[in-house]
PDB file of C-alpha atoms in Angstrom:
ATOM      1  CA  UNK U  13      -4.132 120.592  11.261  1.00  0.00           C
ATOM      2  CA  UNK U  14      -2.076 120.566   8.448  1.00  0.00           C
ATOM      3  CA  UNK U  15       1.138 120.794  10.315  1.00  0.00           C
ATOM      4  CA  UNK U  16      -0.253 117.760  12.207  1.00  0.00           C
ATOM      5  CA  UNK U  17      -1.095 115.623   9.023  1.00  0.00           C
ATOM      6  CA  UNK U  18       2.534 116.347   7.477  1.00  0.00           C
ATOM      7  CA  UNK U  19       4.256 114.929  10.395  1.00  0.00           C
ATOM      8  CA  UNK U  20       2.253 111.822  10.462  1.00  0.00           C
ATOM      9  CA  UNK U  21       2.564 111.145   6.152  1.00  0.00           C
ATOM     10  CA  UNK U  22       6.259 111.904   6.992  1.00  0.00           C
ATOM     11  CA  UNK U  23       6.423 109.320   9.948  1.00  0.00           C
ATOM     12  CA  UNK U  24       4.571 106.503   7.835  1.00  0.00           C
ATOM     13  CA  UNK U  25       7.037 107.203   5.098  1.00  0.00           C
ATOM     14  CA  UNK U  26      10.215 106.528   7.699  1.00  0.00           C
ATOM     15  CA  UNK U  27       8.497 104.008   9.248  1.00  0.00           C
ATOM     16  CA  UNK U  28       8.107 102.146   5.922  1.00  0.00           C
ATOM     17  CA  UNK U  29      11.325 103.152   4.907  1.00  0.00           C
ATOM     18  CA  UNK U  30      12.756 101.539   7.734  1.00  0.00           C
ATOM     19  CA  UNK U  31      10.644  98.481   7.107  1.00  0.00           C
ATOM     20  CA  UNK U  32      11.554  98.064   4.212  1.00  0.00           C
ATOM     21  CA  UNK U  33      15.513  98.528   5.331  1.00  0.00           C
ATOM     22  CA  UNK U  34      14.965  96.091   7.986  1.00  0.00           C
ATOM     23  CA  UNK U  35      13.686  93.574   5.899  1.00  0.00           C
ATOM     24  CA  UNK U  36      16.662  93.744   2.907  1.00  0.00           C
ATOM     25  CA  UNK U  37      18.957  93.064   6.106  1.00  0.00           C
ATOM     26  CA  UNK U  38      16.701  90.219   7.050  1.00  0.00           C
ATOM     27  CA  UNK U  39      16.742  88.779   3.199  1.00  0.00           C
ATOM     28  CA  UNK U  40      20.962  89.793   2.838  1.00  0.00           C
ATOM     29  CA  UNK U  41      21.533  88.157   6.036  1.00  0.00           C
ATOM     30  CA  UNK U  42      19.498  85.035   5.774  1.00  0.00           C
ATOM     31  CA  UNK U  43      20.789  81.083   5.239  1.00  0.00           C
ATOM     32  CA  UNK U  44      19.746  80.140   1.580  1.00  0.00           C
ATOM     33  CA  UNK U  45      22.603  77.158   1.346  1.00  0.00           C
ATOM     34  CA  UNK U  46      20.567  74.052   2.166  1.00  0.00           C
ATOM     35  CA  UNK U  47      22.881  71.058   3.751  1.00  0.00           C
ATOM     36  CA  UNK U  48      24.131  68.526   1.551  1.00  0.00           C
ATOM     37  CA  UNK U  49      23.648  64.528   2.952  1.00  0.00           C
ATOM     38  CA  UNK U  50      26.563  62.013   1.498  1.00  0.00           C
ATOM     39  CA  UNK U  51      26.951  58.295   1.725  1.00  0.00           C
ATOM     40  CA  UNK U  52      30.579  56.403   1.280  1.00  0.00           C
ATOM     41  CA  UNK U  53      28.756  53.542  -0.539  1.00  0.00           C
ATOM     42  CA  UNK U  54      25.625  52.784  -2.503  1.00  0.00           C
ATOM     43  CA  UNK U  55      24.311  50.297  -0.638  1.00  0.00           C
ATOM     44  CA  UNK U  56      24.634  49.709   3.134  1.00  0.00           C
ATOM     45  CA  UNK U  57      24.559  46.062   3.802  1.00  0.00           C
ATOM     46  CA  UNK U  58      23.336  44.763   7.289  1.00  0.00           C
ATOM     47  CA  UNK U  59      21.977  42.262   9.257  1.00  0.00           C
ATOM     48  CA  UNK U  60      18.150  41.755   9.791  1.00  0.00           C
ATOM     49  CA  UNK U  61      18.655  42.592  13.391  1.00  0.00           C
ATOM     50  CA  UNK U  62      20.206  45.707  12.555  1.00  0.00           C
ATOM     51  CA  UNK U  63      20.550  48.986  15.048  1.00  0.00           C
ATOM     52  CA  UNK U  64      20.099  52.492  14.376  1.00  0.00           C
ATOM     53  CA  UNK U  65      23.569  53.106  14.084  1.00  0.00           C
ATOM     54  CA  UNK U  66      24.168  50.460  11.664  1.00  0.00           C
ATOM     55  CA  UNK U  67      21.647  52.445   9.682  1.00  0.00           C
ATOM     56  CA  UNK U  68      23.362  55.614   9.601  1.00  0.00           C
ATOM     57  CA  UNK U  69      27.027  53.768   8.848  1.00  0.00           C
ATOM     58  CA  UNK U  70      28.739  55.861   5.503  1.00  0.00           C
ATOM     59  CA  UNK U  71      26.622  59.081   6.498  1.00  0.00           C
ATOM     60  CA  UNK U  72      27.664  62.727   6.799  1.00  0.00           C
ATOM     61  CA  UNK U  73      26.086  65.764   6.641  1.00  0.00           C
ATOM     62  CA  UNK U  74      27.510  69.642   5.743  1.00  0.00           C
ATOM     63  CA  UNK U  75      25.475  73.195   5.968  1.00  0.00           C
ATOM     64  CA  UNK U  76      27.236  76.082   5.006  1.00  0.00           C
ATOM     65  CA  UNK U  77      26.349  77.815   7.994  1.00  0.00           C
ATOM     66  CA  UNK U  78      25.822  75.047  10.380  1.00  0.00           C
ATOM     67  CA  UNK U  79      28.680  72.944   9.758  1.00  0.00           C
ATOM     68  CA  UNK U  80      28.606  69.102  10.351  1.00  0.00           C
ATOM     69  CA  UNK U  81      24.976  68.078  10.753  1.00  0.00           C
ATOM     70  CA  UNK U  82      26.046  64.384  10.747  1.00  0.00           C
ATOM     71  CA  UNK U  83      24.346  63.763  14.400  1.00  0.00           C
ATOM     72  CA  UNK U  84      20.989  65.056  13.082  1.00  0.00           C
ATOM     73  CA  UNK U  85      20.315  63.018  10.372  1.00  0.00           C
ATOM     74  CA  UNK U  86      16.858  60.838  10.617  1.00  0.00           C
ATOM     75  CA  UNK U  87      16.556  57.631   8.860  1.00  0.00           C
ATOM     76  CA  UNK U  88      12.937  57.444   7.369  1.00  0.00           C
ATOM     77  CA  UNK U  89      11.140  54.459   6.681  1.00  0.00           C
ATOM     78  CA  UNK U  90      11.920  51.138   4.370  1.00  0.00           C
ATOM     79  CA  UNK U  91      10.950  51.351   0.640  1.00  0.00           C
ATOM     80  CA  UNK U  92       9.418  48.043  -0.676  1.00  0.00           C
ATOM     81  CA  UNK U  93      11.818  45.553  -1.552  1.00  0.00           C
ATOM     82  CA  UNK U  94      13.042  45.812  -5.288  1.00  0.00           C
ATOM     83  CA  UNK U  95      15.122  42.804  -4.912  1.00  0.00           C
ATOM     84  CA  UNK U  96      15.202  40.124  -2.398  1.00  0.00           C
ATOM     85  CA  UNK U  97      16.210  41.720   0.767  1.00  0.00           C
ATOM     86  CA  UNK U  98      17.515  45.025  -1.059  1.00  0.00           C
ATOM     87  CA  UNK U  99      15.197  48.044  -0.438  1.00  0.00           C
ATOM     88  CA  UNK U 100      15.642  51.716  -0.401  1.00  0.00           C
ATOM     89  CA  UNK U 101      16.353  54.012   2.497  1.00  0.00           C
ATOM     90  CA  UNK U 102      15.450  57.634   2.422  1.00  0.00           C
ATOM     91  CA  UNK U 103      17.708  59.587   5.071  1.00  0.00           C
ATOM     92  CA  UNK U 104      16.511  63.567   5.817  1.00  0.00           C
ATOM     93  CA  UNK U 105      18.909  66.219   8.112  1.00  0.00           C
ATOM     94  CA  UNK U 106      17.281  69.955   8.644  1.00  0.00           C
ATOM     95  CA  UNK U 107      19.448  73.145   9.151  1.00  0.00           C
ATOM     96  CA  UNK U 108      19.189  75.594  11.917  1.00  0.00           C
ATOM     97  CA  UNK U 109      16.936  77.497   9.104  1.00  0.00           C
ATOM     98  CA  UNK U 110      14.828  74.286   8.778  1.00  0.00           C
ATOM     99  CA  UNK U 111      16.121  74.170   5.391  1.00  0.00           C
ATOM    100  CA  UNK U 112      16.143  70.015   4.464  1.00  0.00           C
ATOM    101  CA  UNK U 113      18.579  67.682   2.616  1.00  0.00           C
ATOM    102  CA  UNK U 114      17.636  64.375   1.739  1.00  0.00           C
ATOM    103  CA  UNK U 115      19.301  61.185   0.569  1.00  0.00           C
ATOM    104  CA  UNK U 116      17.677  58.036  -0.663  1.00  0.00           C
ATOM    105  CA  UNK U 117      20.337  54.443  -0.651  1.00  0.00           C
ATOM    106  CA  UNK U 118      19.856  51.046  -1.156  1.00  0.00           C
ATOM    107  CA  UNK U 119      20.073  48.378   1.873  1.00  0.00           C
ATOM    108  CA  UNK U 120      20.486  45.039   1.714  1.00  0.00           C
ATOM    109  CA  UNK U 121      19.876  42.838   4.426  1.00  0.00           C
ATOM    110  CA  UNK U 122      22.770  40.464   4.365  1.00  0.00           C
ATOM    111  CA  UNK U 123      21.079  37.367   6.095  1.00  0.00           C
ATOM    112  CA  UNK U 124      17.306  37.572   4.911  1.00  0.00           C
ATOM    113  CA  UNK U 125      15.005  34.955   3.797  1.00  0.00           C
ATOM    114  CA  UNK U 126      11.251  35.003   3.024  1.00  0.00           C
ATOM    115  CA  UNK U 127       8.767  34.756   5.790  1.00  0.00           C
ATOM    116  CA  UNK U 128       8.632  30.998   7.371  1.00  0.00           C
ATOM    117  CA  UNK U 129       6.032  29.079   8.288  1.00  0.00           C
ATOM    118  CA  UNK U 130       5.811  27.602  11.686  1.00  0.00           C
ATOM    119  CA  UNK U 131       3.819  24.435  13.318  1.00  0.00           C
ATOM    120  CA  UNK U 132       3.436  24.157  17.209  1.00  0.00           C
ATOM    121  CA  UNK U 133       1.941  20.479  16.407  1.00  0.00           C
ATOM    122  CA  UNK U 134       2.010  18.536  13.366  1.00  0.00           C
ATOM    123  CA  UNK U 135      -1.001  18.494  10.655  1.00  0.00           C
ATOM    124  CA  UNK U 136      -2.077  15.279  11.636  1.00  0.00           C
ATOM    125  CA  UNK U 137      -5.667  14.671  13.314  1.00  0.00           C
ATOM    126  CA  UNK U 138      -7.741  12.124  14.115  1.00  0.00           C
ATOM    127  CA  UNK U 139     -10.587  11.225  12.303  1.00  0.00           C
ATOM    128  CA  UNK U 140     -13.493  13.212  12.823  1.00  0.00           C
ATOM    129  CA  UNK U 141     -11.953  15.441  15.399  1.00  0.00           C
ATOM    130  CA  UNK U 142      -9.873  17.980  13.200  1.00  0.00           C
ATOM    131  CA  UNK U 143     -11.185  21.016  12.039  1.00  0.00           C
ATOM    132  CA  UNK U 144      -9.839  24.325   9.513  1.00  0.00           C
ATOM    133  CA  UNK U 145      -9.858  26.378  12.613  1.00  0.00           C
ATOM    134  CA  UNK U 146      -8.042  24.171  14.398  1.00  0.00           C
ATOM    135  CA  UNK U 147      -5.484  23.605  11.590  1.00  0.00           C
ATOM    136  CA  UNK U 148      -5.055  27.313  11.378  1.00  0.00           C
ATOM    137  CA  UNK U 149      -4.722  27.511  15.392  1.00  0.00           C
ATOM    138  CA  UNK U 150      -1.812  25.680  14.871  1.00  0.00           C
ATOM    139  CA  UNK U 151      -0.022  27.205  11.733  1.00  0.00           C
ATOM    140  CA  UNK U 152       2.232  30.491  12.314  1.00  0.00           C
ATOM    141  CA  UNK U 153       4.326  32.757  10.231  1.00  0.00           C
ATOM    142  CA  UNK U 154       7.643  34.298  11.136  1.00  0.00           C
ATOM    143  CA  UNK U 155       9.722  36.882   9.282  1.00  0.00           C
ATOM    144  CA  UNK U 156      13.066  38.345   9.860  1.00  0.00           C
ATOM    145  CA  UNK U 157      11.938  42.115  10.140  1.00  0.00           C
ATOM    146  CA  UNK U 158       8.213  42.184  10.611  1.00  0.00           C
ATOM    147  CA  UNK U 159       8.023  39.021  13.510  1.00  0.00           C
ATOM    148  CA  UNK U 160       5.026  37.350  13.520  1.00  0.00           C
ATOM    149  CA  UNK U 161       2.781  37.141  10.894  1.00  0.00           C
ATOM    150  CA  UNK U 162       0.797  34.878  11.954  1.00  0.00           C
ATOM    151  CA  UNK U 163      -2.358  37.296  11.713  1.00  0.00           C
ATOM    152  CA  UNK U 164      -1.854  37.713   7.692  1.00  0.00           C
ATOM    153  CA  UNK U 165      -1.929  34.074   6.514  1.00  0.00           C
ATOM    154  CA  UNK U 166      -4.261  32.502   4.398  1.00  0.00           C
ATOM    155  CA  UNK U 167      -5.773  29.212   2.701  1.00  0.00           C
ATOM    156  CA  UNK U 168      -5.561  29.122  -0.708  1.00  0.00           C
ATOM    157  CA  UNK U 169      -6.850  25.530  -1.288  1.00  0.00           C
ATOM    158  CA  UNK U 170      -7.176  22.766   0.446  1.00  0.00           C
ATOM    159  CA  UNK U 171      -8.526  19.135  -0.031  1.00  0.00           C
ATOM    160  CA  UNK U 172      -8.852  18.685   3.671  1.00  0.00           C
ATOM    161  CA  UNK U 173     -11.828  16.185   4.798  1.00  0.00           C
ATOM    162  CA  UNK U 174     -11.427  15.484   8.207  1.00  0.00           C
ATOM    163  CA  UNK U 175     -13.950  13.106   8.568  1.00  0.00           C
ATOM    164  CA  UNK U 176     -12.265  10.312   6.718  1.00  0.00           C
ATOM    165  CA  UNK U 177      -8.957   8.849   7.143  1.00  0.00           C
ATOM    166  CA  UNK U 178      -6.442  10.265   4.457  1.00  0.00           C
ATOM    167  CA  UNK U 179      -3.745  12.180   2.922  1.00  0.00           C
ATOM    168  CA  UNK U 180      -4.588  15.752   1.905  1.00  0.00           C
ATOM    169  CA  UNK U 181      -2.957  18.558   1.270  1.00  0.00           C
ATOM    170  CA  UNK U 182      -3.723  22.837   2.493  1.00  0.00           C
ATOM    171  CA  UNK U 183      -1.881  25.395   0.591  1.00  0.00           C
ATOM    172  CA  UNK U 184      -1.455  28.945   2.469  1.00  0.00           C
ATOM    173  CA  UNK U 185       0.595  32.145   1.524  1.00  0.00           C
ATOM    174  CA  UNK U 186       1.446  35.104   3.601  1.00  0.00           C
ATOM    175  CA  UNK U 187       3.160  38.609   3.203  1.00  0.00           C
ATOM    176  CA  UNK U 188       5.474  40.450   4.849  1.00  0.00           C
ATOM    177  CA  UNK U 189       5.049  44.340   4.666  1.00  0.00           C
ATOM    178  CA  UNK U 190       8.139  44.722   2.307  1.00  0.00           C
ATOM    179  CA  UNK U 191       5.942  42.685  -0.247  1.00  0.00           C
ATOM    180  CA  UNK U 192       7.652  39.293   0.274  1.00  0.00           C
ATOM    181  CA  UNK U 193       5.417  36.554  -0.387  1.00  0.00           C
ATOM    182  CA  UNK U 194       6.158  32.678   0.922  1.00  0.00           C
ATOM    183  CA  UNK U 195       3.857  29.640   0.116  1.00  0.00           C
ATOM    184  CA  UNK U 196       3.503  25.994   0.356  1.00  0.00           C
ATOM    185  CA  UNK U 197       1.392  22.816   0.008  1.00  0.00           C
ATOM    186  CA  UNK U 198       1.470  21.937   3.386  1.00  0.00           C
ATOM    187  CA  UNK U 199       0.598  18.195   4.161  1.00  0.00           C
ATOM    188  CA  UNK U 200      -2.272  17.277   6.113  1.00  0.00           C
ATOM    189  CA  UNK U 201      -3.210  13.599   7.384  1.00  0.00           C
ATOM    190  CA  UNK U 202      -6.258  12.588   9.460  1.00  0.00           C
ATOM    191  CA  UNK U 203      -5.792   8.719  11.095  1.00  0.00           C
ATOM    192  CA  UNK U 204      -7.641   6.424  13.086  1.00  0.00           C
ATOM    193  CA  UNK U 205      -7.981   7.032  16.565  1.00  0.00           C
ATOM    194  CA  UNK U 206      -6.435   3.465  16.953  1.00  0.00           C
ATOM    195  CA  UNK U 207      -3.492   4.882  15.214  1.00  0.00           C
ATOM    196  CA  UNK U 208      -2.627   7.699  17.827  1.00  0.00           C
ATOM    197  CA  UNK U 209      -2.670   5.871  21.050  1.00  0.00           C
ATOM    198  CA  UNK U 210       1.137   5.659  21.133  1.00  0.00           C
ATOM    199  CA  UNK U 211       2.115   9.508  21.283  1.00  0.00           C
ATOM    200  CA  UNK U 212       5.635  10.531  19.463  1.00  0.00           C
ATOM    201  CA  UNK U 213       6.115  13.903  20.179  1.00  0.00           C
ATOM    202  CA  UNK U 214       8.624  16.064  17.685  1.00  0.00           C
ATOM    203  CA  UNK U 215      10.270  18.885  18.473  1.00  0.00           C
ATOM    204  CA  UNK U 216       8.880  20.865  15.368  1.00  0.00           C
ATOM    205  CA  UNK U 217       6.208  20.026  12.996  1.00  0.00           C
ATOM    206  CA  UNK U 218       8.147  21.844   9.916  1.00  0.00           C
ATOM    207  CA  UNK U 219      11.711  22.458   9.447  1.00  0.00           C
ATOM    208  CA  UNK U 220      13.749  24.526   7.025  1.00  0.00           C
ATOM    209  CA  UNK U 221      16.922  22.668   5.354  1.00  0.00           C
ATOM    210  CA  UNK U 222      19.078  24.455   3.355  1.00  0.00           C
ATOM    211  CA  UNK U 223      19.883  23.495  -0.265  1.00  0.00           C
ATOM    212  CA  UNK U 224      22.508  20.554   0.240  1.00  0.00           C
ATOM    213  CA  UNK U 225      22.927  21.144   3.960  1.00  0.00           C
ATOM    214  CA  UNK U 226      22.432  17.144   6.416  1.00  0.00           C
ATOM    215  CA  UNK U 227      19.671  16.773   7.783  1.00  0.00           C
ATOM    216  CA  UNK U 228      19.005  13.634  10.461  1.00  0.00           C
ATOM    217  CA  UNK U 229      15.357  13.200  10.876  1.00  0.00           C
ATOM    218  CA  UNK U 230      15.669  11.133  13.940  1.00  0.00           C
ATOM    219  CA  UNK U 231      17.030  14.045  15.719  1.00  0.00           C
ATOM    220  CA  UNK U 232      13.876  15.783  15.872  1.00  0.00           C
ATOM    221  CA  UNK U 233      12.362  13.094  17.967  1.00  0.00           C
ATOM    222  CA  UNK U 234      11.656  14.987  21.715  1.00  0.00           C
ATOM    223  CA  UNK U 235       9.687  12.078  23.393  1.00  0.00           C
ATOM    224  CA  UNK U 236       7.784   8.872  22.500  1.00  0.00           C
ATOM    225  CA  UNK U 237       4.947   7.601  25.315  1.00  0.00           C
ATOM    226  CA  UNK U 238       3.070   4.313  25.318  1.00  0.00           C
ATOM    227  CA  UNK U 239      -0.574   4.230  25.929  1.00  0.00           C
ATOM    228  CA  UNK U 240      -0.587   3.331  29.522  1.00  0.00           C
ATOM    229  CA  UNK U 241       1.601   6.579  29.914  1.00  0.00           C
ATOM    230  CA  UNK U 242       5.127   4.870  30.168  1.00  0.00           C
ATOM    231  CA  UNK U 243       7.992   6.365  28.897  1.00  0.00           C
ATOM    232  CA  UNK U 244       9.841   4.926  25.662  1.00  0.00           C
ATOM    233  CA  UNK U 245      13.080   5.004  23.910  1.00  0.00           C
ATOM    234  CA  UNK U 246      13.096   7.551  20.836  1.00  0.00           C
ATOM    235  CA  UNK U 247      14.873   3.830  19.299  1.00  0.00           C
ATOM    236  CA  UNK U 248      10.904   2.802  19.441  1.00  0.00           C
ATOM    237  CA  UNK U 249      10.227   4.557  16.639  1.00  0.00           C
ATOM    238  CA  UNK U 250      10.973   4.182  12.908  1.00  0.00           C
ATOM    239  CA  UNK U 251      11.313   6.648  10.484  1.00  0.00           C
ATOM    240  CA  UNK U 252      10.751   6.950   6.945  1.00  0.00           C
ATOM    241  CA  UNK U 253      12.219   9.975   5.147  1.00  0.00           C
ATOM    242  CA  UNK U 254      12.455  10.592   1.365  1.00  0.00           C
ATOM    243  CA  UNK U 255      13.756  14.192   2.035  1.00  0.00           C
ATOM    244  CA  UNK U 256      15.967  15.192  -0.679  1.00  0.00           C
ATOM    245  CA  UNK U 257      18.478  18.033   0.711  1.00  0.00           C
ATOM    246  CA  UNK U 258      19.746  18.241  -2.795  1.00  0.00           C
ATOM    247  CA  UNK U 259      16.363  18.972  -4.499  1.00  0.00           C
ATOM    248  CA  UNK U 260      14.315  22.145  -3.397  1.00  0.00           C
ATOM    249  CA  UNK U 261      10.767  21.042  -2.518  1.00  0.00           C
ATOM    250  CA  UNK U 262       8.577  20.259   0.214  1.00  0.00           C
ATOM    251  CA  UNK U 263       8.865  16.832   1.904  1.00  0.00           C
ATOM    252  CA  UNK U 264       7.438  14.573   4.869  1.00  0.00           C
ATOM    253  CA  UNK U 265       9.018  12.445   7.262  1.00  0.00           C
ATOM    254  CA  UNK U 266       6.830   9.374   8.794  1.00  0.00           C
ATOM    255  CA  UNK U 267       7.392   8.322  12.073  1.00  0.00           C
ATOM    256  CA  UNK U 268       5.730   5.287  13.737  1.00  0.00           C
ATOM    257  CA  UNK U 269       5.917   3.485  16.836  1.00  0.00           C
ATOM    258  CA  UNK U 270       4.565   0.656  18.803  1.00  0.00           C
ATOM    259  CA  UNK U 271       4.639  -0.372  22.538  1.00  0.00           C
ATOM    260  CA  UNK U 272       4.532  -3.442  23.968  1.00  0.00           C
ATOM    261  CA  UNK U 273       0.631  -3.861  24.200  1.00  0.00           C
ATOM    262  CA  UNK U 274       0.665  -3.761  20.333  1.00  0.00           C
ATOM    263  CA  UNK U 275      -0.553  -0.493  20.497  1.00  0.00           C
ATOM    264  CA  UNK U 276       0.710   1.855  17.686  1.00  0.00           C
ATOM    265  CA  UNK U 277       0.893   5.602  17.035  1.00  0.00           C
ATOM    266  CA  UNK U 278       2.627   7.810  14.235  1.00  0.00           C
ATOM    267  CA  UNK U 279       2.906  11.395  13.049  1.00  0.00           C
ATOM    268  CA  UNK U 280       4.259  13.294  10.186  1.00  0.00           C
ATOM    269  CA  UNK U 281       6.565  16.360  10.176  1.00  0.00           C
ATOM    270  CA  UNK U 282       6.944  18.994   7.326  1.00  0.00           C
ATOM    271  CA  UNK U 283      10.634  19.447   6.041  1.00  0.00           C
ATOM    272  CA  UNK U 284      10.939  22.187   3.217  1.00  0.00           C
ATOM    273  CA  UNK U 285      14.445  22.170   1.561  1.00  0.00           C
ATOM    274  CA  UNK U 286      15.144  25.683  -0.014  1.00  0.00           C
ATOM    275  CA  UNK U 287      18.117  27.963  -0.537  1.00  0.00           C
ATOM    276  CA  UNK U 288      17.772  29.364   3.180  1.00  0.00           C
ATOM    277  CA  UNK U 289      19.518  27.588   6.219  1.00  0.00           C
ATOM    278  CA  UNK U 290      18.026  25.410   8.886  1.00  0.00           C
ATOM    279  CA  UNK U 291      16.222  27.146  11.805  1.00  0.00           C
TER     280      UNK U 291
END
């Protein structure tokens, strides 16, 4: 028995000698260098309709014992902006040890402007028929990286009655999820029904002008119908702009027509003159 008992103390100290052998090898023989992620500029400019491999332009990646790593690196996800259209980028690359390397660099997105508000129709209602929810049916949102944002817009005043013929004004904001905020003092005008029966139809009910760029208002005329339904010659209509494409601000455009039954419609459109371009 004690014969037996000596051979197995003497086989549980080889086996944890050999344990503990194994595991120095393991430790000697294991990848502590981490990869290393480098950029050839500070900031990576590109477009707002960028690709994935714009994203990863200036990269490369190194391990020790892996070697170039450049086609594994991940881009994460957008920072919030800390300048217009500049934001940070945090890039991460993992080793055949899952050993990680990060990088964090600014991008700036060469062509961006803050989210823009869009019209299908214009703001303009007849009396008594208008409504807030059909106001809002009409207004939109668009931005550059996020698309639509239609969902996140809302009224922060308004003087809106649209039960009696006047000029009022509805002021909305909205956010895009880099923390961009646009807003405006959109005009609103409810009319007479008399005042509608001659239909001008526009082929936006807000435009963006750039800071000093033309702008003819006249273009933006798509059709112009008389009340019994005949068609009428865009010359039908006059137009009275005050838009000043040297002056930021937001503006209106009134266009009126009448047919030859002395019937008479008009409309407004929206023209905001800022640093951005015309879309």
């Amino acid at each position: 028995m004690r014969i037996v008992r000596s051979i197995l103390i003497a086989v549980s100290i080889l086996s944890l000698g050999l344990f503990g052998i194994s595991e120095l090898v393991r430790i000697n023989g294991r990848d502590t260098e981490a990869p290393v992620i480098t950029s050839d500029r500070e900031v990576l400019e590109i477009p707002c309709g960028y690709t994935q491999e714009q994203l990863m332009e200036g990269l490369s990646a190194e391990d020790g014992t892996d070697g170039d790593l450049t086609p594994e690196i991940i881009a994460g996800s957008f920072s919030r902006f800390i300048d217009t259209g500049v934001c940070n980028l945090t890039y991460v690359v993992f080793d055949s040890s899952d050993q990680p390397a990060s990088l964090t660099r600014k991008v700036k997105f060469t062509d961006y402007h803050p989210p823009r508000f869009t019209l299908t129709e214009p703001l303009v209602f007849s009396e008594q028929e208008g409504s807030y929810t059909e106001a809002m049916e009409r207004l939109g949102a668009q931005d550059q990286l996020d698309g639509s944002l239609k969902e996140w817009i809302t009224q922060t005043d308004t003087d809106v009655n649209y039960q009696r013929v006047g000029a009022y004004t509805m002021s909305v904001e909205v956010s895009n999820s880099f923390g961009d905020t646009s807003s405006a003092a959109l005009p609103v005008h409810v009319v007479s029904a008399e005042n509608r029966r001659v239909d001008i139809a526009l082929a936006s009910g807000i435009v963006y002008v750039g800071a000093g760029e033309s702008f003819d208002p006249a273009a933006y005329i798509s059709g112009v119908t008389a009340a019994d339904g005949t068609v009428l010659d865009a010359s039908a209509v006059t137009v009275e702009s005050a838009v000043d494409t040297n002056t930021p601000g937001c503006y209106e455009v009134h266009y009126q027509a009448f047919d030859a039954g002395g019937n008479t419609g008009e409309t407004w459109m929206t023209v905001i003159v800022g640093e951005g371009g015309t879309e």
